[in-house]
Amino acid sequence: MRYLTFALAKGRLAGKAMDMLRGLGVDCREFYDPNTRRLIFADEERKMRFFLAKASDVPTYVEYGAADIGVVGRDTILEERRRIYEVMDLGIGKCKMCVCGPESSRELLRHRQLIRVATKYPVIAKDYFYNHRQQTVEIIKLNGSVELAPLVGLSEVIVDIVETGTTLRENGLSVLEEICPLSARMVVNQVSMKMENERITALIGQLRKQIPGNDAAGRRSNENSAFK
Ligand code: PRP
């Protein structure tokens, strides 16, 4: 039996995903060792391998087949637009993609003014403003701490993830519009889905039992629009 390889988005999601897999009996003690510098962990008995990758790289590993399966946020899936199957909402890492800014920017949005939008998600922001809102804007790509942009005059609004809302509140910003809900998804390589169908389908079935109210749909992620 060949290894089934998983790419997990580094950080909170990876820990939560691993906990779910542990609930199915997957044994990967090394993963929980805080001192390890290993990049790949294995459950030899079940022939499963796991590696941690930067979230934005997970869809790439899965599209090219370096990983059969990925666990990553829907934000990354929508932004990267890779040819992969999105098979399951894991019901963890729930948050929202939003347009945020100072209250004073609400009017600029309402009047469809040519505003500047700072974001780590230029694809999602462009799709939302151009296709959904039919508003021309200037998108400015940032790599983090996006809430800074309206505070220092770089942009009028931001498109970013809101989880608890604490970052916005502490910086005098508000949610001006909600773009779409987000959560962690399981994604699968298109060839692996055929070649390893039995194992992957069984795994999906087992995981699904742990998740109440998921959306179970096996869609191609690049046919996915956030705003339908
Ligand atoms: C994310 C996001 C917001 C914040 C939202 O940032 O981009 O800044 O979390 O969380 P909250 O609503 O619970 O305050 P992250 O921590 O990933 O860091 P970054 O801004 O450097 O990307």
mmCIF file with all atom_site columns, N, CA and C in Angstrom, residues 139-178:
data_model
loop_
_atom_site.group_PDB
_atom_site.id
_atom_site.type_symbol
_atom_site.label_atom_id
_atom_site.label_alt_id
_atom_site.label_comp_id
_atom_site.label_asym_id
_atom_site.label_entity_id
_atom_site.label_seq_id
_atom_site.pdbx_PDB_ins_code
_atom_site.Cartn_x
_atom_site.Cartn_y
_atom_site.Cartn_z
_atom_site.occupancy
_atom_site.B_iso_or_equiv
_atom_site.pdbx_formal_charge
_atom_site.auth_seq_id
_atom_site.auth_comp_id
_atom_site.auth_asym_id
_atom_site.auth_atom_id
_atom_site.pdbx_PDB_model_num
ATOM 1   N N  . ILE A 1 139 ? -6.759  47.968 -5.963 1.00 0.00 ? 139 ILE A N  1
ATOM 2   C CA . ILE A 1 139 ? -6.407  46.928 -4.993 1.00 0.00 ? 139 ILE A CA 1
ATOM 3   C C  . ILE A 1 139 ? -4.925  47.059 -4.645 1.00 0.00 ? 139 ILE A C  1
ATOM 4   N N  . ILE A 1 140 ? -4.619  47.096 -3.361 1.00 0.00 ? 140 ILE A N  1
ATOM 5   C CA . ILE A 1 140 ? -3.219  47.171 -2.914 1.00 0.00 ? 140 ILE A CA 1
ATOM 6   C C  . ILE A 1 140 ? -2.900  45.901 -2.132 1.00 0.00 ? 140 ILE A C  1
ATOM 7   N N  . LYS A 1 141 ? -1.950  45.115 -2.624 1.00 0.00 ? 141 LYS A N  1
ATOM 8   C CA . LYS A 1 141 ? -1.603  43.843 -1.979 1.00 0.00 ? 141 LYS A CA 1
ATOM 9   C C  . LYS A 1 141 ? -0.683  44.087 -0.780 1.00 0.00 ? 141 LYS A C  1
ATOM 10  N N  . LEU A 1 142 ? -1.076  43.541 0.375  1.00 0.00 ? 142 LEU A N  1
ATOM 11  C CA . LEU A 1 142 ? -0.217  43.563 1.562  1.00 0.00 ? 142 LEU A CA 1
ATOM 12  C C  . LEU A 1 142 ? 0.014   42.125 2.009  1.00 0.00 ? 142 LEU A C  1
ATOM 13  N N  . ASN A 1 143 ? 0.955   41.930 2.932  1.00 0.00 ? 143 ASN A N  1
ATOM 14  C CA . ASN A 1 143 ? 1.270   40.572 3.369  1.00 0.00 ? 143 ASN A CA 1
ATOM 15  C C  . ASN A 1 143 ? 0.924   40.292 4.827  1.00 0.00 ? 143 ASN A C  1
ATOM 16  N N  . GLY A 1 144 ? 0.357   41.259 5.523  1.00 0.00 ? 144 GLY A N  1
ATOM 17  C CA . GLY A 1 144 ? -0.027  41.030 6.921  1.00 0.00 ? 144 GLY A CA 1
ATOM 18  C C  . GLY A 1 144 ? -0.366  42.340 7.600  1.00 0.00 ? 144 GLY A C  1
ATOM 19  N N  . SER A 1 145 ? -0.888  42.234 8.837  1.00 0.00 ? 145 SER A N  1
ATOM 20  C CA . SER A 1 145 ? -1.296  43.417 9.613  1.00 0.00 ? 145 SER A CA 1
ATOM 21  C C  . SER A 1 145 ? -2.039  44.420 8.732  1.00 0.00 ? 145 SER A C  1
ATOM 22  N N  . VAL A 1 146 ? -2.988  43.918 7.989  1.00 0.00 ? 146 VAL A N  1
ATOM 23  C CA . VAL A 1 146 ? -3.689  44.717 6.978  1.00 0.00 ? 146 VAL A CA 1
ATOM 24  C C  . VAL A 1 146 ? -4.489  45.856 7.615  1.00 0.00 ? 146 VAL A C  1
ATOM 25  N N  . GLU A 1 147 ? -4.898  45.654 8.879  1.00 0.00 ? 147 GLU A N  1
ATOM 26  C CA . GLU A 1 147 ? -5.692  46.687 9.576  1.00 0.00 ? 147 GLU A CA 1
ATOM 27  C C  . GLU A 1 147 ? -4.967  48.018 9.665  1.00 0.00 ? 147 GLU A C  1
ATOM 28  N N  . LEU A 1 148 ? -3.638  47.969 9.533  1.00 0.00 ? 148 LEU A N  1
ATOM 29  C CA . LEU A 1 148 ? -2.846  49.211 9.561  1.00 0.00 ? 148 LEU A CA 1
ATOM 30  C C  . LEU A 1 148 ? -3.212  50.157 8.426  1.00 0.00 ? 148 LEU A C  1
ATOM 31  N N  . ALA A 1 149 ? -3.548  49.589 7.270  1.00 0.00 ? 149 ALA A N  1
ATOM 32  C CA . ALA A 1 149 ? -3.675  50.387 6.038  1.00 0.00 ? 149 ALA A CA 1
ATOM 33  C C  . ALA A 1 149 ? -4.606  51.600 6.181  1.00 0.00 ? 149 ALA A C  1
ATOM 34  N N  . PRO A 1 150 ? -5.851  51.415 6.670  1.00 0.00 ? 150 PRO A N  1
ATOM 35  C CA . PRO A 1 150 ? -6.702  52.607 6.790  1.00 0.00 ? 150 PRO A CA 1
ATOM 36  C C  . PRO A 1 150 ? -6.256  53.538 7.920  1.00 0.00 ? 150 PRO A C  1
ATOM 37  N N  . LEU A 1 151 ? -5.528  52.993 8.897  1.00 0.00 ? 151 LEU A N  1
ATOM 38  C CA . LEU A 1 151 ? -5.101  53.827 10.035 1.00 0.00 ? 151 LEU A CA 1
ATOM 39  C C  . LEU A 1 151 ? -4.005  54.802 9.629  1.00 0.00 ? 151 LEU A C  1
ATOM 40  N N  . VAL A 1 152 ? -3.193  54.409 8.644  1.00 0.00 ? 152 VAL A N  1
ATOM 41  C CA . VAL A 1 152 ? -2.068  55.268 8.247  1.00 0.00 ? 152 VAL A CA 1
ATOM 42  C C  . VAL A 1 152 ? -2.287  55.923 6.878  1.00 0.00 ? 152 VAL A C  1
ATOM 43  N N  . GLY A 1 153 ? -3.508  55.753 6.339  1.00 0.00 ? 153 GLY A N  1
ATOM 44  C CA . GLY A 1 153 ? -3.831  56.448 5.092  1.00 0.00 ? 153 GLY A CA 1
ATOM 45  C C  . GLY A 1 153 ? -3.401  55.742 3.818  1.00 0.00 ? 153 GLY A C  1
ATOM 46  N N  . LEU A 1 154 ? -3.126  54.432 3.913  1.00 0.00 ? 154 LEU A N  1
ATOM 47  C CA . LEU A 1 154 ? -2.760  53.704 2.691  1.00 0.00 ? 154 LEU A CA 1
ATOM 48  C C  . LEU A 1 154 ? -4.007  53.355 1.874  1.00 0.00 ? 154 LEU A C  1
ATOM 49  N N  . SER A 1 155 ? -5.119  53.083 2.579  1.00 0.00 ? 155 SER A N  1
ATOM 50  C CA . SER A 1 155 ? -6.342  52.722 1.855  1.00 0.00 ? 155 SER A CA 1
ATOM 51  C C  . SER A 1 155 ? -7.562  53.199 2.636  1.00 0.00 ? 155 SER A C  1
ATOM 52  N N  . GLU A 1 156 ? -8.697  53.230 1.950  1.00 0.00 ? 156 GLU A N  1
ATOM 53  C CA . GLU A 1 156 ? -9.951  53.623 2.616  1.00 0.00 ? 156 GLU A CA 1
ATOM 54  C C  . GLU A 1 156 ? -10.586 52.422 3.328  1.00 0.00 ? 156 GLU A C  1
ATOM 55  N N  . VAL A 1 157 ? -10.434 51.229 2.724  1.00 0.00 ? 157 VAL A N  1
ATOM 56  C CA . VAL A 1 157 ? -10.981 50.013 3.328  1.00 0.00 ? 157 VAL A CA 1
ATOM 57  C C  . VAL A 1 157 ? -9.977  48.877 3.188  1.00 0.00 ? 157 VAL A C  1
ATOM 58  N N  . ILE A 1 158 ? -10.262 47.771 3.872  1.00 0.00 ? 158 ILE A N  1
ATOM 59  C CA . ILE A 1 158 ? -9.473  46.547 3.710  1.00 0.00 ? 158 ILE A CA 1
ATOM 60  C C  . ILE A 1 158 ? -10.428 45.398 3.421  1.00 0.00 ? 158 ILE A C  1
ATOM 61  N N  . VAL A 1 159 ? -9.895  44.350 2.799  1.00 0.00 ? 159 VAL A N  1
ATOM 62  C CA . VAL A 1 159 ? -10.626 43.079 2.714  1.00 0.00 ? 159 VAL A CA 1
ATOM 63  C C  . VAL A 1 159 ? -9.798  42.098 3.518  1.00 0.00 ? 159 VAL A C  1
ATOM 64  N N  . ASP A 1 160 ? -10.382 41.560 4.589  1.00 0.00 ? 160 ASP A N  1
ATOM 65  C CA . ASP A 1 160 ? -9.595  40.700 5.464  1.00 0.00 ? 160 ASP A CA 1
ATOM 66  C C  . ASP A 1 160 ? -10.501 39.735 6.227  1.00 0.00 ? 160 ASP A C  1
ATOM 67  N N  . ILE A 1 161 ? -9.845  38.800 6.905  1.00 0.00 ? 161 ILE A N  1
ATOM 68  C CA . ILE A 1 161 ? -10.557 37.819 7.728  1.00 0.00 ? 161 ILE A CA 1
ATOM 69  C C  . ILE A 1 161 ? -10.914 38.438 9.066  1.00 0.00 ? 161 ILE A C  1
ATOM 70  N N  . VAL A 1 162 ? -12.148 38.209 9.486  1.00 0.00 ? 162 VAL A N  1
ATOM 71  C CA . VAL A 1 162 ? -12.574 38.611 10.824 1.00 0.00 ? 162 VAL A CA 1
ATOM 72  C C  . VAL A 1 162 ? -12.983 37.351 11.567 1.00 0.00 ? 162 VAL A C  1
ATOM 73  N N  . GLU A 1 163 ? -12.329 37.138 12.722 1.00 0.00 ? 163 GLU A N  1
ATOM 74  C CA . GLU A 1 163 ? -12.699 35.950 13.503 1.00 0.00 ? 163 GLU A CA 1
ATOM 75  C C  . GLU A 1 163 ? -13.455 36.412 14.745 1.00 0.00 ? 163 GLU A C  1
ATOM 76  N N  . THR A 1 164 ? -12.749 36.920 15.724 1.00 0.00 ? 164 THR A N  1
ATOM 77  C CA . THR A 1 164 ? -13.439 37.412 16.934 1.00 0.00 ? 164 THR A CA 1
ATOM 78  C C  . THR A 1 164 ? -13.836 38.877 16.795 1.00 0.00 ? 164 THR A C  1
ATOM 79  N N  . GLY A 1 165 ? -13.201 39.600 15.888 1.00 0.00 ? 165 GLY A N  1
ATOM 80  C CA . GLY A 1 165 ? -13.461 41.037 15.729 1.00 0.00 ? 165 GLY A CA 1
ATOM 81  C C  . GLY A 1 165 ? -12.597 41.903 16.638 1.00 0.00 ? 165 GLY A C  1
ATOM 82  N N  . THR A 1 166 ? -11.743 41.266 17.421 1.00 0.00 ? 166 THR A N  1
ATOM 83  C CA . THR A 1 166 ? -10.922 42.005 18.393 1.00 0.00 ? 166 THR A CA 1
ATOM 84  C C  . THR A 1 166 ? -9.956  42.974 17.706 1.00 0.00 ? 166 THR A C  1
ATOM 85  N N  . THR A 1 167 ? -9.287  42.512 16.656 1.00 0.00 ? 167 THR A N  1
ATOM 86  C CA . THR A 1 167 ? -8.306  43.373 15.979 1.00 0.00 ? 167 THR A CA 1
ATOM 87  C C  . THR A 1 167 ? -8.983  44.634 15.445 1.00 0.00 ? 167 THR A C  1
ATOM 88  N N  . LEU A 1 168 ? -10.170 44.450 14.857 1.00 0.00 ? 168 LEU A N  1
ATOM 89  C CA . LEU A 1 168 ? -10.907 45.613 14.336 1.00 0.00 ? 168 LEU A CA 1
ATOM 90  C C  . LEU A 1 168 ? -11.265 46.569 15.473 1.00 0.00 ? 168 LEU A C  1
ATOM 91  N N  . ARG A 1 169 ? -11.898 46.010 16.515 1.00 0.00 ? 169 ARG A N  1
ATOM 92  C CA . ARG A 1 169 ? -12.363 46.834 17.643 1.00 0.00 ? 169 ARG A CA 1
ATOM 93  C C  . ARG A 1 169 ? -11.227 47.642 18.248 1.00 0.00 ? 169 ARG A C  1
ATOM 94  N N  . GLU A 1 170 ? -10.102 46.975 18.473 1.00 0.00 ? 170 GLU A N  1
ATOM 95  C CA . GLU A 1 170 ? -8.988  47.656 19.152 1.00 0.00 ? 170 GLU A CA 1
ATOM 96  C C  . GLU A 1 170 ? -8.330  48.708 18.272 1.00 0.00 ? 170 GLU A C  1
ATOM 97  N N  . ASN A 1 171 ? -8.705  48.741 17.000 1.00 0.00 ? 171 ASN A N  1
ATOM 98  C CA . ASN A 1 171 ? -8.120  49.733 16.101 1.00 0.00 ? 171 ASN A CA 1
ATOM 99  C C  . ASN A 1 171 ? -9.166  50.670 15.509 1.00 0.00 ? 171 ASN A C  1
ATOM 100 N N  . GLY A 1 172 ? -10.342 50.691 16.125 1.00 0.00 ? 172 GLY A N  1
ATOM 101 C CA . GLY A 1 172 ? -11.378 51.639 15.713 1.00 0.00 ? 172 GLY A CA 1
ATOM 102 C C  . GLY A 1 172 ? -11.947 51.384 14.327 1.00 0.00 ? 172 GLY A C  1
ATOM 103 N N  . LEU A 1 173 ? -11.922 50.124 13.902 1.00 0.00 ? 173 LEU A N  1
ATOM 104 C CA . LEU A 1 173 ? -12.461 49.776 12.577 1.00 0.00 ? 173 LEU A CA 1
ATOM 105 C C  . LEU A 1 173 ? -13.706 48.897 12.745 1.00 0.00 ? 173 LEU A C  1
ATOM 106 N N  . SER A 1 174 ? -14.531 48.849 11.690 1.00 0.00 ? 174 SER A N  1
ATOM 107 C CA . SER A 1 174 ? -15.762 48.043 11.747 1.00 0.00 ? 174 SER A CA 1
ATOM 108 C C  . SER A 1 174 ? -15.877 47.176 10.502 1.00 0.00 ? 174 SER A C  1
ATOM 109 N N  . VAL A 1 175 ? -16.730 46.151 10.620 1.00 0.00 ? 175 VAL A N  1
ATOM 110 C CA . VAL A 1 175 ? -17.109 45.384 9.423  1.00 0.00 ? 175 VAL A CA 1
ATOM 111 C C  . VAL A 1 175 ? -18.095 46.256 8.657  1.00 0.00 ? 175 VAL A C  1
ATOM 112 N N  . LEU A 1 176 ? -17.793 46.549 7.392  1.00 0.00 ? 176 LEU A N  1
ATOM 113 C CA . LEU A 1 176 ? -18.695 47.370 6.580  1.00 0.00 ? 176 LEU A CA 1
ATOM 114 C C  . LEU A 1 176 ? -19.562 46.477 5.688  1.00 0.00 ? 176 LEU A C  1
ATOM 115 N N  . GLU A 1 177 ? -19.000 45.380 5.212  1.00 0.00 ? 177 GLU A N  1
ATOM 116 C CA . GLU A 1 177 ? -19.762 44.406 4.414  1.00 0.00 ? 177 GLU A CA 1
ATOM 117 C C  . GLU A 1 177 ? -19.174 43.020 4.636  1.00 0.00 ? 177 GLU A C  1
ATOM 118 N N  . GLU A 1 178 ? -20.050 42.018 4.659  1.00 0.00 ? 178 GLU A N  1
ATOM 119 C CA . GLU A 1 178 ? -19.567 40.636 4.752  1.00 0.00 ? 178 GLU A CA 1
ATOM 120 C C  . GLU A 1 178 ? -19.477 40.059 3.349  1.00 0.00 ? 178 GLU A C  1
#
